[in-house]
């Protein structure tokens, strides 16, 4: 697994790539460049990780149970290899997650499942229930369902969460959602924001004009939210 690190100090941002994208795409799309001032002055440090979506959620050649298991292996890699690397390279204790498109899903799911690790989650143009069929977007598990899927669909498990210590930890996370008003998953963002508020979890929902699901929009979003 490869990754890129930008910056030398500041808030450590675990930056997840878009759907089936690579660790270098945010640099190629000039999203890293949009943050150059913060990177140079030591405000933030980016850890741009790679994706295995093509082996997990978008691997149509294996059973859905294998897809979710592969995702859990990826999560183990993030927690047991990347997060310790962030501690070594950054030296601070302010960690946050961020991502665009599918990266937004990864960002919020990890933060909600491990709220003691992260202080902020910035989710741009995301979807928060991968079993949801919307327009041309399919259920990524083809109707199959098990506990692993349930416990990795933020829209589902957050609505039923009652564990007080976990909820209190989540309430301390700064959660930012941003999505275009014509994005197919705009309503999913609205619904997810409401689910969080129903659990007294503060969050910012920012609805952008148009589709806003392109790098030129994300370059603006990171300047505002990261």
PDB file of N, CA and C in Angstrom, residues 56-93:
ATOM      1  N   UNK A  56     -13.092  -4.383  -3.099  1.00  0.00           N
ATOM      2  CA  UNK A  56     -14.132  -4.536  -2.078  1.00  0.00           C
ATOM      3  C   UNK A  56     -15.507  -4.191  -2.643  1.00  0.00           C
ATOM      4  N   UNK A  57     -15.938  -2.946  -2.460  1.00  0.00           N
ATOM      5  CA  UNK A  57     -17.309  -2.575  -2.799  1.00  0.00           C
ATOM      6  C   UNK A  57     -17.633  -2.704  -4.281  1.00  0.00           C
ATOM      7  N   UNK A  58     -16.650  -2.534  -5.150  1.00  0.00           N
ATOM      8  CA  UNK A  58     -16.909  -2.552  -6.593  1.00  0.00           C
ATOM      9  C   UNK A  58     -16.339  -3.792  -7.274  1.00  0.00           C
ATOM     10  N   UNK A  59     -16.146  -4.832  -6.506  1.00  0.00           N
ATOM     11  CA  UNK A  59     -15.671  -6.099  -7.072  1.00  0.00           C
ATOM     12  C   UNK A  59     -16.883  -6.991  -7.346  1.00  0.00           C
ATOM     13  N   UNK A  60     -17.406  -6.878  -8.561  1.00  0.00           N
ATOM     14  CA  UNK A  60     -18.627  -7.608  -8.907  1.00  0.00           C
ATOM     15  C   UNK A  60     -18.381  -9.101  -9.133  1.00  0.00           C
ATOM     16  N   UNK A  61     -17.124  -9.528  -9.091  1.00  0.00           N
ATOM     17  CA  UNK A  61     -16.783 -10.920  -9.382  1.00  0.00           C
ATOM     18  C   UNK A  61     -16.777 -11.797  -8.139  1.00  0.00           C
ATOM     19  N   UNK A  62     -17.008 -11.197  -6.971  1.00  0.00           N
ATOM     20  CA  UNK A  62     -17.034 -11.974  -5.736  1.00  0.00           C
ATOM     21  C   UNK A  62     -18.362 -11.759  -5.018  1.00  0.00           C
ATOM     22  N   UNK A  63     -18.679 -12.639  -4.098  1.00  0.00           N
ATOM     23  CA  UNK A  63     -19.909 -12.539  -3.317  1.00  0.00           C
ATOM     24  C   UNK A  63     -19.869 -11.280  -2.446  1.00  0.00           C
ATOM     25  N   UNK A  64     -21.016 -10.642  -2.211  1.00  0.00           N
ATOM     26  CA  UNK A  64     -21.043  -9.439  -1.370  1.00  0.00           C
ATOM     27  C   UNK A  64     -20.433  -9.630   0.012  1.00  0.00           C
ATOM     28  N   UNK A  65     -20.518 -10.826   0.577  1.00  0.00           N
ATOM     29  CA  UNK A  65     -19.902 -11.059   1.885  1.00  0.00           C
ATOM     30  C   UNK A  65     -18.388 -10.918   1.814  1.00  0.00           C
ATOM     31  N   UNK A  66     -17.802 -11.264   0.661  1.00  0.00           N
ATOM     32  CA  UNK A  66     -16.363 -11.100   0.462  1.00  0.00           C
ATOM     33  C   UNK A  66     -16.026  -9.620   0.305  1.00  0.00           C
ATOM     34  N   UNK A  67     -16.910  -8.870  -0.338  1.00  0.00           N
ATOM     35  CA  UNK A  67     -16.674  -7.437  -0.523  1.00  0.00           C
ATOM     36  C   UNK A  67     -16.545  -6.723   0.817  1.00  0.00           C
ATOM     37  N   UNK A  68     -17.485  -6.996   1.716  1.00  0.00           N
ATOM     38  CA  UNK A  68     -17.451  -6.290   2.999  1.00  0.00           C
ATOM     39  C   UNK A  68     -16.275  -6.785   3.844  1.00  0.00           C
ATOM     40  N   UNK A  69     -15.911  -8.053   3.734  1.00  0.00           N
ATOM     41  CA  UNK A  69     -14.743  -8.562   4.463  1.00  0.00           C
ATOM     42  C   UNK A  69     -13.467  -7.883   3.975  1.00  0.00           C
ATOM     43  N   UNK A  70     -13.371  -7.666   2.662  1.00  0.00           N
ATOM     44  CA  UNK A  70     -12.191  -6.997   2.122  1.00  0.00           C
ATOM     45  C   UNK A  70     -12.124  -5.558   2.626  1.00  0.00           C
ATOM     46  N   UNK A  71     -13.277  -4.915   2.726  1.00  0.00           N
ATOM     47  CA  UNK A  71     -13.306  -3.558   3.280  1.00  0.00           C
ATOM     48  C   UNK A  71     -12.808  -3.546   4.719  1.00  0.00           C
ATOM     49  N   UNK A  72     -13.213  -4.530   5.510  1.00  0.00           N
ATOM     50  CA  UNK A  72     -12.782  -4.583   6.906  1.00  0.00           C
ATOM     51  C   UNK A  72     -11.276  -4.808   7.009  1.00  0.00           C
ATOM     52  N   UNK A  73     -10.701  -5.554   6.067  1.00  0.00           N
ATOM     53  CA  UNK A  73      -9.250  -5.694   6.036  1.00  0.00           C
ATOM     54  C   UNK A  73      -8.581  -4.345   5.743  1.00  0.00           C
ATOM     55  N   UNK A  74      -9.181  -3.595   4.847  1.00  0.00           N
ATOM     56  CA  UNK A  74      -8.669  -2.250   4.544  1.00  0.00           C
ATOM     57  C   UNK A  74      -8.734  -1.360   5.786  1.00  0.00           C
ATOM     58  N   UNK A  75      -9.840  -1.446   6.507  1.00  0.00           N
ATOM     59  CA  UNK A  75      -9.968  -0.652   7.729  1.00  0.00           C
ATOM     60  C   UNK A  75      -8.907  -1.041   8.754  1.00  0.00           C
ATOM     61  N   UNK A  76      -8.617  -2.328   8.863  1.00  0.00           N
ATOM     62  CA  UNK A  76      -7.559  -2.779   9.766  1.00  0.00           C
ATOM     63  C   UNK A  76      -6.211  -2.181   9.362  1.00  0.00           C
ATOM     64  N   UNK A  77      -5.953  -2.139   8.055  1.00  0.00           N
ATOM     65  CA  UNK A  77      -4.717  -1.531   7.568  1.00  0.00           C
ATOM     66  C   UNK A  77      -4.638  -0.056   7.984  1.00  0.00           C
ATOM     67  N   UNK A  78      -5.738   0.669   7.824  1.00  0.00           N
ATOM     68  CA  UNK A  78      -5.754   2.087   8.190  1.00  0.00           C
ATOM     69  C   UNK A  78      -5.470   2.254   9.686  1.00  0.00           C
ATOM     70  N   UNK A  79      -6.145   1.462  10.501  1.00  0.00           N
ATOM     71  CA  UNK A  79      -6.026   1.614  11.955  1.00  0.00           C
ATOM     72  C   UNK A  79      -4.682   1.134  12.488  1.00  0.00           C
ATOM     73  N   UNK A  80      -4.159   0.047  11.939  1.00  0.00           N
ATOM     74  CA  UNK A  80      -2.977  -0.590  12.512  1.00  0.00           C
ATOM     75  C   UNK A  80      -1.672  -0.219  11.828  1.00  0.00           C
ATOM     76  N   UNK A  81      -1.761   0.407  10.646  1.00  0.00           N
ATOM     77  CA  UNK A  81      -0.538   0.814   9.960  1.00  0.00           C
ATOM     78  C   UNK A  81      -0.492   2.325   9.685  1.00  0.00           C
ATOM     79  N   UNK A  82      -1.588   2.868   9.139  1.00  0.00           N
ATOM     80  CA  UNK A  82      -1.562   4.278   8.775  1.00  0.00           C
ATOM     81  C   UNK A  82      -1.647   5.182  10.002  1.00  0.00           C
ATOM     82  N   UNK A  83      -2.566   4.911  10.900  1.00  0.00           N
ATOM     83  CA  UNK A  83      -2.706   5.768  12.082  1.00  0.00           C
ATOM     84  C   UNK A  83      -1.416   5.785  12.915  1.00  0.00           C
ATOM     85  N   UNK A  84      -0.776   4.636  13.164  1.00  0.00           N
ATOM     86  CA  UNK A  84       0.520   4.701  13.866  1.00  0.00           C
ATOM     87  C   UNK A  84       1.568   5.506  13.095  1.00  0.00           C
ATOM     88  N   UNK A  85       1.569   5.401  11.764  1.00  0.00           N
ATOM     89  CA  UNK A  85       2.492   6.200  10.965  1.00  0.00           C
ATOM     90  C   UNK A  85       2.209   7.691  11.127  1.00  0.00           C
ATOM     91  N   UNK A  86       0.928   8.050  11.175  1.00  0.00           N
ATOM     92  CA  UNK A  86       0.556   9.441  11.385  1.00  0.00           C
ATOM     93  C   UNK A  86       1.093   9.949  12.720  1.00  0.00           C
ATOM     94  N   UNK A  87       1.018   9.111  13.745  1.00  0.00           N
ATOM     95  CA  UNK A  87       1.529   9.524  15.059  1.00  0.00           C
ATOM     96  C   UNK A  87       3.024   9.794  14.999  1.00  0.00           C
ATOM     97  N   UNK A  88       3.751   8.927  14.292  1.00  0.00           N
ATOM     98  CA  UNK A  88       5.203   9.076  14.198  1.00  0.00           C
ATOM     99  C   UNK A  88       5.574  10.321  13.392  1.00  0.00           C
ATOM    100  N   UNK A  89       4.929  10.485  12.234  1.00  0.00           N
ATOM    101  CA  UNK A  89       5.294  11.576  11.333  1.00  0.00           C
ATOM    102  C   UNK A  89       4.809  12.939  11.825  1.00  0.00           C
ATOM    103  N   UNK A  90       3.645  12.944  12.477  1.00  0.00           N
ATOM    104  CA  UNK A  90       3.043  14.216  12.874  1.00  0.00           C
ATOM    105  C   UNK A  90       3.452  14.649  14.273  1.00  0.00           C
ATOM    106  N   UNK A  91       3.442  13.726  15.199  1.00  0.00           N
ATOM    107  CA  UNK A  91       3.854  14.043  16.559  1.00  0.00           C
ATOM    108  C   UNK A  91       2.809  14.749  17.393  1.00  0.00           C
ATOM    109  N   UNK A  92       1.647  15.049  16.796  1.00  0.00           N
ATOM    110  CA  UNK A  92       0.587  15.718  17.545  1.00  0.00           C
ATOM    111  C   UNK A  92      -0.515  14.760  17.937  1.00  0.00           C
ATOM    112  N   UNK A  93      -1.602  15.309  18.438  1.00  0.00           N
ATOM    113  CA  UNK A  93      -2.725  14.469  18.856  1.00  0.00           C
ATOM    114  C   UNK A  93      -4.049  14.942  18.263  1.00  0.00           C
TER     115      UNK A  93
END
